PDB file of C-alpha atoms in Angstrom:
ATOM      1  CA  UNK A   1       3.752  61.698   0.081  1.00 50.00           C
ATOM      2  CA  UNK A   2       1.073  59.756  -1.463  1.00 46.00           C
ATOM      3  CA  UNK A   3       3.424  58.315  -3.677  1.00 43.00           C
ATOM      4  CA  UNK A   4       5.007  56.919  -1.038  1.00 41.00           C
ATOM      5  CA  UNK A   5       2.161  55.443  -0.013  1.00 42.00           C
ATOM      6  CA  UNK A   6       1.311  53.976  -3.516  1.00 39.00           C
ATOM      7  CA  UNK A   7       4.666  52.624  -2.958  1.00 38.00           C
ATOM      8  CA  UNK A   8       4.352  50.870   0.088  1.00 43.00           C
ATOM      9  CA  UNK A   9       0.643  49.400  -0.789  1.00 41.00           C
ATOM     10  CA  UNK A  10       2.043  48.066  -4.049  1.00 39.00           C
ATOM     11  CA  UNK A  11       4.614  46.717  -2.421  1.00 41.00           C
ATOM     12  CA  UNK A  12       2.705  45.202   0.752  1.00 40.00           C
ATOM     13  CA  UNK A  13       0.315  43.455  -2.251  1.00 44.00           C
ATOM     14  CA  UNK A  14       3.458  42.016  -3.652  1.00 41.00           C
ATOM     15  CA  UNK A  15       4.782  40.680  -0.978  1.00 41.00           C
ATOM     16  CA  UNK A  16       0.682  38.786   0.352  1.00 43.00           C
ATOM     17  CA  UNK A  17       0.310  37.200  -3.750  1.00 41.00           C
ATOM     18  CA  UNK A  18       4.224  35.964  -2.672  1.00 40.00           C
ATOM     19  CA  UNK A  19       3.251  34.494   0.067  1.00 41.00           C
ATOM     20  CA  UNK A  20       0.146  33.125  -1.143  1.00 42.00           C
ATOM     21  CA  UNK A  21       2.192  31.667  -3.945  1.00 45.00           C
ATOM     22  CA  UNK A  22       5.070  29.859  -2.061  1.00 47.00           C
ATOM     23  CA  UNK A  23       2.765  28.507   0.326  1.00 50.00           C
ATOM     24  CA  UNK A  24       0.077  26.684  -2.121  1.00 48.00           C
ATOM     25  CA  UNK A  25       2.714  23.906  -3.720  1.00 49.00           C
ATOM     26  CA  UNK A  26       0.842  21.697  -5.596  1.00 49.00           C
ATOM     27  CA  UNK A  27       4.379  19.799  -6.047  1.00 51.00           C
ATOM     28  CA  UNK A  28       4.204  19.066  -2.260  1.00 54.00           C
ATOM     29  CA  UNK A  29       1.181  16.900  -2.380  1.00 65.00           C
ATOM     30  CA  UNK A  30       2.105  12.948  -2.821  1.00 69.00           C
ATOM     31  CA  UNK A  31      -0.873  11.055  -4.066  1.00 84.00           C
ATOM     32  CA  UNK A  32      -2.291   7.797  -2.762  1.00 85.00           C
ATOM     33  CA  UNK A  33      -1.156   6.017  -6.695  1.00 84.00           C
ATOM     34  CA  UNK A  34       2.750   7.396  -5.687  1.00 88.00           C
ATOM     35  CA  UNK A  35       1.959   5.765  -2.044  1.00 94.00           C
ATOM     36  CA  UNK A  36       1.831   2.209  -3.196  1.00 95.00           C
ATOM     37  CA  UNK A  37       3.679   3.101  -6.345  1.00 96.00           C
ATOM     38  CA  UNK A  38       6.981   0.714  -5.353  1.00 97.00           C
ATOM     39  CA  UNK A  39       8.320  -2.734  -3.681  1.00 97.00           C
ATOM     40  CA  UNK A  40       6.735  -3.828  -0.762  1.00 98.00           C
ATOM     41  CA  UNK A  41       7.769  -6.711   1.779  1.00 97.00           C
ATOM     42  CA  UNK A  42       4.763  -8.783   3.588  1.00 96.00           C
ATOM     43  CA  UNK A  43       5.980  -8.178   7.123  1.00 97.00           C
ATOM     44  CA  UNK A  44       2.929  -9.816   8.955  1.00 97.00           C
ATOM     45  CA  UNK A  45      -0.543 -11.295   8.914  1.00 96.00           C
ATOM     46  CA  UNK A  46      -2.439 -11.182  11.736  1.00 97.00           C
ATOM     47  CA  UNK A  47      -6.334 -12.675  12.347  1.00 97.00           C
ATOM     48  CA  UNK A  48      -8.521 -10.453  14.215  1.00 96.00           C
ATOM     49  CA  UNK A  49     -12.058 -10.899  15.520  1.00 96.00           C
ATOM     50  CA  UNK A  50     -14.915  -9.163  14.052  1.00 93.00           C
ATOM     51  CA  UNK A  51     -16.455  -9.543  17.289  1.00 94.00           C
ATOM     52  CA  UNK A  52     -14.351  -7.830  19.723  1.00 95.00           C
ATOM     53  CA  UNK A  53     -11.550  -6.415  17.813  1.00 94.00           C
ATOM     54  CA  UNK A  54      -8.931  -9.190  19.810  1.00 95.00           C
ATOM     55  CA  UNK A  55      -6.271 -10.741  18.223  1.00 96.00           C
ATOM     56  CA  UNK A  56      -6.810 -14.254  17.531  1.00 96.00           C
ATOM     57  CA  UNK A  57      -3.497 -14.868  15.469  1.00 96.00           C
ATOM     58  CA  UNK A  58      -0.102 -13.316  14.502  1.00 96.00           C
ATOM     59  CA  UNK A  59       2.150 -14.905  11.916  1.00 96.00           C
ATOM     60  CA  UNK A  60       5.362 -12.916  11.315  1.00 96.00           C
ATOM     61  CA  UNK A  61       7.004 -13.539   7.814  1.00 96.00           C
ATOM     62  CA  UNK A  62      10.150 -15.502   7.916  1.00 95.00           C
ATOM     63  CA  UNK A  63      12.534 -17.800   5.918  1.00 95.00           C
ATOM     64  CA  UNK A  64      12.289 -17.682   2.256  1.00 95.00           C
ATOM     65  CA  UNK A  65       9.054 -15.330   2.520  1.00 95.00           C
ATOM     66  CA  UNK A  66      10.599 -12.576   3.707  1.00 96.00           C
ATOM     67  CA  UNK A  67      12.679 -12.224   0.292  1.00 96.00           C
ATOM     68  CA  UNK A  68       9.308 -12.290  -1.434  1.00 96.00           C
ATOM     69  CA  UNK A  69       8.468  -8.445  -3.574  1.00 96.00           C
ATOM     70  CA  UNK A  70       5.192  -6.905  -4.119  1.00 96.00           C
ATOM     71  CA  UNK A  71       5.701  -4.385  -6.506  1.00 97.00           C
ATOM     72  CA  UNK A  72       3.776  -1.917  -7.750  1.00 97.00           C
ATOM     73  CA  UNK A  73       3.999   0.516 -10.645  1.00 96.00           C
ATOM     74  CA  UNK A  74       2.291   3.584 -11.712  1.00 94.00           C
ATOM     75  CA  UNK A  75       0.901   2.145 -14.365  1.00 95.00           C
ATOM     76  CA  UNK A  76      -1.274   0.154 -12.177  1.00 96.00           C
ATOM     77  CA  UNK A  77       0.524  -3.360 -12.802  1.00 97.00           C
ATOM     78  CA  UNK A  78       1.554  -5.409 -10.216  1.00 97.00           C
ATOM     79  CA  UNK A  79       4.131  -8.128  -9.255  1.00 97.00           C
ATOM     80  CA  UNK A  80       4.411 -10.857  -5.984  1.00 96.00           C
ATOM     81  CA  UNK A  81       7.170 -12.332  -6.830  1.00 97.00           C
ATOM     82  CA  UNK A  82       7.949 -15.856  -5.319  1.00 95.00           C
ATOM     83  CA  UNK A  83      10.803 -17.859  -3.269  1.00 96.00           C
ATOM     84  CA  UNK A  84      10.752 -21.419  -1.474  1.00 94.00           C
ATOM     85  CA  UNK A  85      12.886 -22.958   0.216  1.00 94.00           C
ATOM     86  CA  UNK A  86      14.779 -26.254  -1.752  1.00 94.00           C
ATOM     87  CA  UNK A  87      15.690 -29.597  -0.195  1.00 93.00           C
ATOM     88  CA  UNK A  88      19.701 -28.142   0.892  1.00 93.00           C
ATOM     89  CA  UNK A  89      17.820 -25.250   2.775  1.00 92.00           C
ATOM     90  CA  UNK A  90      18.313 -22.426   0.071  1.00 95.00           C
ATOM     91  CA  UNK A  91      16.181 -20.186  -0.712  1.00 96.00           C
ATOM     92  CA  UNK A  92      15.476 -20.065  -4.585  1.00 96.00           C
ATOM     93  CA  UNK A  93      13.273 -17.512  -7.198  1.00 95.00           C
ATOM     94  CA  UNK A  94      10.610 -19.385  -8.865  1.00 93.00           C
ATOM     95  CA  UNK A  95       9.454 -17.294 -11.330  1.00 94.00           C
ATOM     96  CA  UNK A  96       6.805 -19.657 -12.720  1.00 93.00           C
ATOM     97  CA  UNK A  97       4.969 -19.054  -9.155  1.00 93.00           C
ATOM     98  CA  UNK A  98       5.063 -15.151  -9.743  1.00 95.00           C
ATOM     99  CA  UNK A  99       1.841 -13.805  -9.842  1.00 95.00           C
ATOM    100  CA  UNK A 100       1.393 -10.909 -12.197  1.00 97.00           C
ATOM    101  CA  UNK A 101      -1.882  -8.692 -13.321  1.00 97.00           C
ATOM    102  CA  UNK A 102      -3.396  -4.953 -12.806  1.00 97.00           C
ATOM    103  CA  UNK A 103      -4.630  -3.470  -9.918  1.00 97.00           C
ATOM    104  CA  UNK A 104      -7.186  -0.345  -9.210  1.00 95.00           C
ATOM    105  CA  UNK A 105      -7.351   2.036  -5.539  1.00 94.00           C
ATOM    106  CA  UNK A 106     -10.194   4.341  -5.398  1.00 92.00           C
ATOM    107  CA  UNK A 107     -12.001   4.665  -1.738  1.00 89.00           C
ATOM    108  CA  UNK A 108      -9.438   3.127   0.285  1.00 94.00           C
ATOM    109  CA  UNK A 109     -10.068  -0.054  -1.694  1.00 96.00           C
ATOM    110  CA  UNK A 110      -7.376  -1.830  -3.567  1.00 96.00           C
ATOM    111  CA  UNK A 111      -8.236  -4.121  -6.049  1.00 96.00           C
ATOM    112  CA  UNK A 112      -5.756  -6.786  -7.946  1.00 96.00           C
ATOM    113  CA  UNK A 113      -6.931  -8.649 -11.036  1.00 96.00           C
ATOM    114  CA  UNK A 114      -4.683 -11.574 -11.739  1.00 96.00           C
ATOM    115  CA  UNK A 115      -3.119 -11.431 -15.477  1.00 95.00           C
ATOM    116  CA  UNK A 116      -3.479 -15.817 -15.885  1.00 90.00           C
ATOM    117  CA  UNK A 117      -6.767 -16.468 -14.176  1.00 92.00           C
ATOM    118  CA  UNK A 118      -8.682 -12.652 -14.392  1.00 94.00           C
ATOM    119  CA  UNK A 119      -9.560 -13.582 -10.897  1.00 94.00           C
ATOM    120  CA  UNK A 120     -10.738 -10.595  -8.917  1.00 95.00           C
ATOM    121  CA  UNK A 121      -9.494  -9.370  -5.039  1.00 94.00           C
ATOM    122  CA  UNK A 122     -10.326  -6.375  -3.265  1.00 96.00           C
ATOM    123  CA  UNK A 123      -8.657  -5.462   0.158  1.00 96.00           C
ATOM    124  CA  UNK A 124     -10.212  -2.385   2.004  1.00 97.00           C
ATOM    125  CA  UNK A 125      -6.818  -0.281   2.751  1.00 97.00           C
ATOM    126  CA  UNK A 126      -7.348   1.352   6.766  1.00 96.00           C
ATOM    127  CA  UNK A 127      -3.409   2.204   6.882  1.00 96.00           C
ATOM    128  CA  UNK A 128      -1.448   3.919   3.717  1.00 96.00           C
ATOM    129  CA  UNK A 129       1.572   5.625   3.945  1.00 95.00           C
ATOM    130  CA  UNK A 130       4.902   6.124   2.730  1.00 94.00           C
ATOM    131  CA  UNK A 131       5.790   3.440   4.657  1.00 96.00           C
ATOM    132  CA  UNK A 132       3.094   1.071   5.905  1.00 97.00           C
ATOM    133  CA  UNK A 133       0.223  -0.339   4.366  1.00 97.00           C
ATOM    134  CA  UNK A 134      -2.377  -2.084   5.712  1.00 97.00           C
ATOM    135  CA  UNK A 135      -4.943  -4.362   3.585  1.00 97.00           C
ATOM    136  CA  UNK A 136      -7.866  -6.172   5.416  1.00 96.00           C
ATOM    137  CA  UNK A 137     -10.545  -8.679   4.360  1.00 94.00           C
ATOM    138  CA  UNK A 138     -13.372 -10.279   6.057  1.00 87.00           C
ATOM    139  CA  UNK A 139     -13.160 -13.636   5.176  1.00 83.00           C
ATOM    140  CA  UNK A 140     -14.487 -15.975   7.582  1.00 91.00           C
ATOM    141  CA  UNK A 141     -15.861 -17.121  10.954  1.00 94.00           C
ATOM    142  CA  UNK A 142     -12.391 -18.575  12.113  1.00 92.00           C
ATOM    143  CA  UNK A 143     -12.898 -18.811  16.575  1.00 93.00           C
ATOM    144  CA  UNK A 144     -17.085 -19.908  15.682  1.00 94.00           C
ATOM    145  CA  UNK A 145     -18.727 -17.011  17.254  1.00 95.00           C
ATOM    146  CA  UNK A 146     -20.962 -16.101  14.049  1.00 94.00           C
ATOM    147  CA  UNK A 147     -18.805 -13.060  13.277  1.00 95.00           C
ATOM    148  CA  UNK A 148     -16.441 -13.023  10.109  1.00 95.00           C
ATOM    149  CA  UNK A 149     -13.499 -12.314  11.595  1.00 96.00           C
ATOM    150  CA  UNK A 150     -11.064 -10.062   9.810  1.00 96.00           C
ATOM    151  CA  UNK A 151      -7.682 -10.876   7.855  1.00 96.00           C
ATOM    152  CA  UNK A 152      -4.743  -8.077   8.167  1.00 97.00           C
ATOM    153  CA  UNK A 153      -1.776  -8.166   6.178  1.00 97.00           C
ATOM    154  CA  UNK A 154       0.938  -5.552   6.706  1.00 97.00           C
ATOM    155  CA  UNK A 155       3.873  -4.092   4.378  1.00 97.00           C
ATOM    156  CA  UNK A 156       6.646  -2.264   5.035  1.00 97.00           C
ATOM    157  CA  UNK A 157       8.857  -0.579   1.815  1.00 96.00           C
TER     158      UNK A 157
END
């Protein structure tokens, strides 16, 4: 009998570290580097007040700029790669306009440093998901009410 019972304790034990085990996957956790990790298409950039939060302007991507990559690797090195539009209405790769360098994200801040120039950006990052991503700036008083109002730009992968 109270083997039995050594049985049945041993076994309930067994079965809770199982459960424990299966349920803590480390392998399930994606981390905010394998978020942006990828190619990303500008899909929008919108001007909003810093004032009252309205939106002052909305500028969908189109034409030639909507064939345009941002890609990102998990090395931290980044690519926007670069299309116009030629006289006969094409759209054509110009690779001398690609703009290449490293970038940083700690604190929901994304930093790029241009390879060419070394200049500097950082874009506070509200929105980040396996899908979206959101960088904002406050740049400048664009409607003249004293408030820098606040450049979005959203990506899509």
């Amino acid at each position: 009998m109270v083997h039995l019972k050594l049985v049945q304790y041993a076994a309930a034990i067994t079965g809770i570290v199982l459960l424990l085990i299966s349920c803590n996957n480390d392998d399930d956790v994606v981390s905010e580097k394998d978020l942006i990790t990828g190619t990303w298409k500008m899909t929008a950039q919108q001007r909003i007040s810093g004032k009252d939060g309205t939106l002052l302007q909305n500028e969908e991507v189109t034409g030639c700029d909507t064939l345009e990559d941002y890609i990102f690797t998990r090395e931290g090195t980044f690519i926007f790669t670069n299309y116009r539009q030629t006289t006969n209405g094409e759209c054509e790769r110009r690779e001398d306009r690609d703009v290449k360098g490293a970038y940083t994200y700690a604190s929901n801040t994304l930093t790029f440093t241009e390879n060419e120039s070394q200049d500097t950006i950082a874009f506070h990052v509200p929105v980040l998901t396996a899908a979206t991503m959101h960088l904002k700036e406050n740049t400048g008083d664009y409607n003249g009410d004293g408030v820098k109002d606040i450049d979005l730009i959203i990506f899509n992968k």
